[in-house]
Coordinates of C-alpha atoms and ligand atoms in Angstrom, one line a residue:
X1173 CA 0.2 23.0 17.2
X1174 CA -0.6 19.3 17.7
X1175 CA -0.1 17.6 15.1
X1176 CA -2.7 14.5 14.1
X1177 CA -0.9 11.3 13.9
X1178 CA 1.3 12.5 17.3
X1179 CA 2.7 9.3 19.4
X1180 CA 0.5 7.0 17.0
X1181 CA 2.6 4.0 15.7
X1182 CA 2.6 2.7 12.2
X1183 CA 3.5 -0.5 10.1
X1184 CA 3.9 0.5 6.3
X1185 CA 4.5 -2.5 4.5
X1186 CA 6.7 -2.0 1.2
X1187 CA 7.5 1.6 2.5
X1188 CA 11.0 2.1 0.7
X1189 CA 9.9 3.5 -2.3
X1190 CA 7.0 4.9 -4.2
X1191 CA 3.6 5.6 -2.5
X1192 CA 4.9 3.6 0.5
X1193 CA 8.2 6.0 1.5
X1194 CA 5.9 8.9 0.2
X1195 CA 3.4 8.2 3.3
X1196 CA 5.8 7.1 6.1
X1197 CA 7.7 10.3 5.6
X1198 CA 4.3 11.9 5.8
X1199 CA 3.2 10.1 8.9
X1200 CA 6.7 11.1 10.0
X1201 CA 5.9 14.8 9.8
X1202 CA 2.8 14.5 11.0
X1203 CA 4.0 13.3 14.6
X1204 CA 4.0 9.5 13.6
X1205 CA 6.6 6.8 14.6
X1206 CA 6.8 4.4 11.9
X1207 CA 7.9 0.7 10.9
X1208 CA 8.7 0.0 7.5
X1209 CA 9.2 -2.9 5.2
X1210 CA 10.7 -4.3 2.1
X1211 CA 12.4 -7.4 0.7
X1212 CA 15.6 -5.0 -0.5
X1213 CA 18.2 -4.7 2.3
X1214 CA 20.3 -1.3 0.2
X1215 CA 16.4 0.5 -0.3
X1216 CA 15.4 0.1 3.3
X1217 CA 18.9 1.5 4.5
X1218 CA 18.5 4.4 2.2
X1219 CA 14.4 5.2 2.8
X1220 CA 15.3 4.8 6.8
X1221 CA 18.1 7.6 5.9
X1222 CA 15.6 9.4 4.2
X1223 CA 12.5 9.3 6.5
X1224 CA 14.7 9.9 9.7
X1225 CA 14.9 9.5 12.9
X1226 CA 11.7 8.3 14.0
X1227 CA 11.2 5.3 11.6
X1228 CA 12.7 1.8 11.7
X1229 CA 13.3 -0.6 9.0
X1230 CA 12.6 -4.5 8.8
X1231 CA 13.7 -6.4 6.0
X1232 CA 10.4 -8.8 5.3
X1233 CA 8.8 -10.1 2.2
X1234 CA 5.2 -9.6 2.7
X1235 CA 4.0 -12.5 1.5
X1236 CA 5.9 -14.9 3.8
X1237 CA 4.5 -15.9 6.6
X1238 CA 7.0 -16.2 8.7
X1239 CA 8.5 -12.7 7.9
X1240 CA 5.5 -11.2 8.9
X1241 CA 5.9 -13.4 12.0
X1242 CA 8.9 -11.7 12.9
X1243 CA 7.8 -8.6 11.9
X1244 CA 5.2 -8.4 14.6
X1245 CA 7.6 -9.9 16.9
X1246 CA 9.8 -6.6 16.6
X1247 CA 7.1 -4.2 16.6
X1248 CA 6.1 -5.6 19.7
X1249 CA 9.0 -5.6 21.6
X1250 CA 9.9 -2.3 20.6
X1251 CA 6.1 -0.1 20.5
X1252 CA 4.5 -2.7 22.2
X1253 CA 1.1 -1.8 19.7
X1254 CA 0.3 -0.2 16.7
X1255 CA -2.5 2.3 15.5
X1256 CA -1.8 2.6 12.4
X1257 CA -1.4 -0.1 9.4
X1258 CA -0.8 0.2 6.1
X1259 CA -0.7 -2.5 4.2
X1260 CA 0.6 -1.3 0.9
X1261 CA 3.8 -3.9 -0.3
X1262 CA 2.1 -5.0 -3.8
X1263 CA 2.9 -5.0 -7.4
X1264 CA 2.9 -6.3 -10.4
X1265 CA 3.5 -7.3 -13.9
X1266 CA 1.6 -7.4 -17.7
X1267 CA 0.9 -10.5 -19.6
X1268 CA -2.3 -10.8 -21.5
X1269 CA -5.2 -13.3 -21.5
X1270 CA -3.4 -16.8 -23.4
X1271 CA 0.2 -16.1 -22.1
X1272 CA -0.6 -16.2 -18.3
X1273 CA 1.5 -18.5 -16.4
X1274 CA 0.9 -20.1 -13.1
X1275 CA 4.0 -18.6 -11.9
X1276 CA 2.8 -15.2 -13.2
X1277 CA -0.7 -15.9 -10.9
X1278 CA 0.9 -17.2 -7.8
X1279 CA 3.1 -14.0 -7.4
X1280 CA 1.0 -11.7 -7.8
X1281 CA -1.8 -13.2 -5.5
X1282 CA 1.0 -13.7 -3.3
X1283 CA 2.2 -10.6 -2.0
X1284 CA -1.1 -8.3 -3.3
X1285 CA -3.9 -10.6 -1.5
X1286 CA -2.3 -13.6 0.9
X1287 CA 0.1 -11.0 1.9
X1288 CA -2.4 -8.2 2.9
X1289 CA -4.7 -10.8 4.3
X1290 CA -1.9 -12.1 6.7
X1291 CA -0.2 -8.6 6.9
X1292 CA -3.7 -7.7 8.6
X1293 CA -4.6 -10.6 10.4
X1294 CA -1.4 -11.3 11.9
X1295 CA -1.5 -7.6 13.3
X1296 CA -4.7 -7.8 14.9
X1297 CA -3.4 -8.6 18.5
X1298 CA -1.2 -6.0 18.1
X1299 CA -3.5 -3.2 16.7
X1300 CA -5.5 -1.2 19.4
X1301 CA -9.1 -0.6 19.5
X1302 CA -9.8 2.3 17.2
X1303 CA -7.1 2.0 15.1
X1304 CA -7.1 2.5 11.5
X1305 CA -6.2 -0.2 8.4
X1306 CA -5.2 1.3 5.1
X1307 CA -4.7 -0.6 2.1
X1308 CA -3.7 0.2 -1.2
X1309 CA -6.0 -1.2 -3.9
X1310 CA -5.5 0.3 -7.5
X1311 CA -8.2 2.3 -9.9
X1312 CA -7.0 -1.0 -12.0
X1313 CA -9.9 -2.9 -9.7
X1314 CA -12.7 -1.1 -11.0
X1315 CA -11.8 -1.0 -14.8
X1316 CA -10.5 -3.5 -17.5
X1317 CA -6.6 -3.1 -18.7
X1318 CA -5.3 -4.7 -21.3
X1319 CA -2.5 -7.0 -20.6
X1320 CA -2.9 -6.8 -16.9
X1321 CA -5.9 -8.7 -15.5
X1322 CA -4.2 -10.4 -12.9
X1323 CA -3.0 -8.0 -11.6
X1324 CA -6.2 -6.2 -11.9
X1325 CA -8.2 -9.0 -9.9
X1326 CA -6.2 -9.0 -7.0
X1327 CA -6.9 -5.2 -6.2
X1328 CA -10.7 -5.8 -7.2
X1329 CA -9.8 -8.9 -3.9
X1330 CA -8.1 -5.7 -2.1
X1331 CA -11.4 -3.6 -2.5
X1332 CA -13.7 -6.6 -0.9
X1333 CA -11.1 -7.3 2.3
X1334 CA -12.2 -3.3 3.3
X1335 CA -15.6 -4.3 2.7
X1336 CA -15.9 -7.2 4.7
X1337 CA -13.2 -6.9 7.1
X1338 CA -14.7 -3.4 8.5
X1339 CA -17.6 -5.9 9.6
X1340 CA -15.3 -9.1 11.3
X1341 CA -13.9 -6.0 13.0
X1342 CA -17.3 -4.8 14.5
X1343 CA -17.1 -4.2 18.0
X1344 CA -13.0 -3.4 18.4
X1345 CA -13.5 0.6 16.1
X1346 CA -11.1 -0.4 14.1
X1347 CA -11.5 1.0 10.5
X1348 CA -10.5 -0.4 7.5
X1349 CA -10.2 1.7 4.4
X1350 CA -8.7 1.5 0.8
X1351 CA -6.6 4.1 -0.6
X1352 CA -7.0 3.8 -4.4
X1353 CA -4.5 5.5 -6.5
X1354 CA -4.4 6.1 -10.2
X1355 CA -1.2 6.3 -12.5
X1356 CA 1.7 7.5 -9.5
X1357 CA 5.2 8.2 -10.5
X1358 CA 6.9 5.8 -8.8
X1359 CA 9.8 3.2 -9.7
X1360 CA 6.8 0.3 -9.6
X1361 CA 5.2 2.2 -12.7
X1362 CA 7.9 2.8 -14.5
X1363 CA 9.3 -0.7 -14.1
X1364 CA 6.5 -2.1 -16.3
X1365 CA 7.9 -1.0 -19.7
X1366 CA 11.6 -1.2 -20.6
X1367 CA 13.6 2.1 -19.7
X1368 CA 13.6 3.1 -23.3
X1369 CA 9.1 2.8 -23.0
X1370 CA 8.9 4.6 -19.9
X1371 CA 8.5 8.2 -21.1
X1372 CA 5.8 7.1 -23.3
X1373 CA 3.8 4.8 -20.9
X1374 CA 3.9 7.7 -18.8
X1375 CA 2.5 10.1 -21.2
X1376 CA 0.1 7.7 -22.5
X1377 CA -1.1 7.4 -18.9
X1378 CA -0.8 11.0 -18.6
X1379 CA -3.2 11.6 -21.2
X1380 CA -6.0 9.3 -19.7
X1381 CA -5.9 11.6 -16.4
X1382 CA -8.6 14.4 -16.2
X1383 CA -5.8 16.5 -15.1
X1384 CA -3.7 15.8 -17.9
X1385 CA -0.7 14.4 -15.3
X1386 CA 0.9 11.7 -13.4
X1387 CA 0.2 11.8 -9.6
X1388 CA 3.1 12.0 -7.2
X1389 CA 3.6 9.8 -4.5
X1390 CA 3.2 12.6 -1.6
X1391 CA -0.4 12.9 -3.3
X1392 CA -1.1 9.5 -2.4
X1393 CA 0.7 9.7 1.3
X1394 CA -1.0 12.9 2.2
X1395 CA -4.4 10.7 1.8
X1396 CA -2.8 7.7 4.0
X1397 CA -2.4 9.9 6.6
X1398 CA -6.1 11.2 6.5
X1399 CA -7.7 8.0 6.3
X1400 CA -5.1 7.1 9.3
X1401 CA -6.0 10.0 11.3
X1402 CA -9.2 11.0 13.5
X1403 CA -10.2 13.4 10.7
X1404 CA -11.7 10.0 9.0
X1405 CA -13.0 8.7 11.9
X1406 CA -16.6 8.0 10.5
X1407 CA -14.7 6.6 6.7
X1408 CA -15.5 2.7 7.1
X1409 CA -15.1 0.1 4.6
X1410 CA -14.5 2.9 2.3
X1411 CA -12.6 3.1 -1.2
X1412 CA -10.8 6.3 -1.7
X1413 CA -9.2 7.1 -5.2
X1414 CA -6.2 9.1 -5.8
X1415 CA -6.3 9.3 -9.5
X1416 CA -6.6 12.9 -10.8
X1417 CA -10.1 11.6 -12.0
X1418 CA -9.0 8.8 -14.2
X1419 CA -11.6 6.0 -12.9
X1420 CA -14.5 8.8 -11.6
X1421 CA -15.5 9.9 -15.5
Ligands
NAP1887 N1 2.4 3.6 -8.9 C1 1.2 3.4 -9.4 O1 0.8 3.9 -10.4 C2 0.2 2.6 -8.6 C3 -1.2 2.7 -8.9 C4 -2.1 1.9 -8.2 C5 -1.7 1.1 -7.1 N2 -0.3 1.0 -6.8 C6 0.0 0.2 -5.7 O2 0.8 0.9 -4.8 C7 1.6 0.1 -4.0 C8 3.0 0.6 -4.0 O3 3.5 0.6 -5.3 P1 4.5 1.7 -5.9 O4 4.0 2.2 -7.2 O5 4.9 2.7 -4.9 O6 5.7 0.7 -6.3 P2 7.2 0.7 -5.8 O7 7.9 2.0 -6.0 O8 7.8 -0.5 -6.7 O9 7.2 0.3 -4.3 C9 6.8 -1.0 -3.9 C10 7.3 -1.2 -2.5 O10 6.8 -2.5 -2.0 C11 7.9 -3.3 -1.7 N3 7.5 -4.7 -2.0 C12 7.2 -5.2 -3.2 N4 6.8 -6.5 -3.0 C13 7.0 -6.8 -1.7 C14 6.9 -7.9 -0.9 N5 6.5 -9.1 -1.4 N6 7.1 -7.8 0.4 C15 7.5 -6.6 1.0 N7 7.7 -5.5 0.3 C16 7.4 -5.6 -1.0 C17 9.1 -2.7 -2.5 O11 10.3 -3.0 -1.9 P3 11.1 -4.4 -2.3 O12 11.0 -4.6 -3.8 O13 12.5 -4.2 -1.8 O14 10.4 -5.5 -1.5 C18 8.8 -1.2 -2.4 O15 9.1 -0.8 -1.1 C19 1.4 -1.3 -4.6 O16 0.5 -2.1 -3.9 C20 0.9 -1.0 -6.0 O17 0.2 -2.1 -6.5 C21 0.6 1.8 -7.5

């Protein structure tokens, strides 16, 4: 049987851990060859051991230019194009309204919206007509959360780039989606509380969840690889939530 993303090549930025490792060892099985990123040297060895033989690693902090630079540089020498971009390094931290710091702005806007916008643009010679953009906004864009309205912003900044980019891409069939997930199991979560919070943030979270449960990464890849793949080829400019029905009630 064929599978969908056969011979297609993919960028996944911030793919060695979490949602992003999820989805480029689901692009992986579904026939893909992927590129993946991080800032970790130790974490990209270990997902590249983990995903396998048909995914490369390159160290790069997403929201540096000139990493991004030679990002492209690589993927081009060594695909020579790429169908398939998923623009998903991001994250985050909580401080509430009267304690926010420039610092705490500038990193967060950083990597979550310079870094997808020049994670896309710079990939756009690169990227062949028809291909497809994925990026990883947050259920967080669409609601208000204490304590973390920074980071909130820059996903509701995520959400508009689909918008408006699926029309500056008129012309080339290149679609640009966002892949909106609600509370994942993933280190980035549980890194927001102290290790001895954790277990309650997550059941707190838990409890918010029409399904009464976290989501798992592979949840979330499974969907990547949908909007990535011809099955979604009339999904445009289109938000897609992963959340167990957290933001749909
Ligand atoms: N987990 C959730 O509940 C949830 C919900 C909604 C949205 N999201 C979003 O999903 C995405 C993935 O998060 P996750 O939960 O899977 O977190 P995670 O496990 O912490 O993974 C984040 C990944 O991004 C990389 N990364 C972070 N900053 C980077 C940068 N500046 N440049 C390059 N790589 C960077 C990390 O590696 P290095 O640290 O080594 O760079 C890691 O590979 C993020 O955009 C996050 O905002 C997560």
């Amino acid at each position: 049987m064929t599978k969908q993303l056969s011979g297609k090549i993919a960028l996944i930025t911030g793919g060695t851990t979490g949602i992003g490792l999820a989805t480029a060892k689901e692009l992986v099985v579904q026939g893909a060859r992927v590129f993946i990123t991080g800032r970790r040297q130790k974490e990209l060895d270990a997902a590249i051991a983990e995903v396998g033989a048909n995914a490369t690693g390159i160290r790069a902090d997403a929201s540096v230019p000139a990493d991004l630079d030679a990002v492209y540089a690589k993927i081009a020498k060594n695909a020579g194009r790429l169908d398939i971009l998923h623009a998903n390094a991001g994250g985050g931290d909580m401080l509430p309204l009267g304690s926010i710091t420039e610092e705490h702005f500038d990193r967060i806007f950083a990597t979550n919206v310079r870094g997808v916008l020049f994670t896309v643009q710079k990939a756009l010679p690169l990227l062949v007509n028809g291909a497809s953009i994925v990026l990883t906004g947050s259920t967080v864009s669409i609601k208000g959360t204490a304590n973390f309205s920074v980071y909130s912003a820059s996903k509701a900044a995520v959400r508009n780039f689909a918008r408006s980019w699926s029309l500056d891409l008129q012309g080339r069939g290149i679609r640009v989606n966002v892949v909106s997930p609600g509370p994942i199991r993933t280190p980035g979560l549980g890194d927001l509380v102290p290790d001895e919070h954790r277990q309650g943030l997550f059941d707190a979270l838990a409890a918010q969840v029409p399904l009464g449960r976290l989501g798992e990464p592979e949840e979330v890849g499974k969907v990547v690889a949908f909007l990535a793949s011809d099955a979604s080829s009339f999904i445009n400019g289109a938000e897609l939530f992963v959340d167990g029905g957290m933001a749909q009630i």
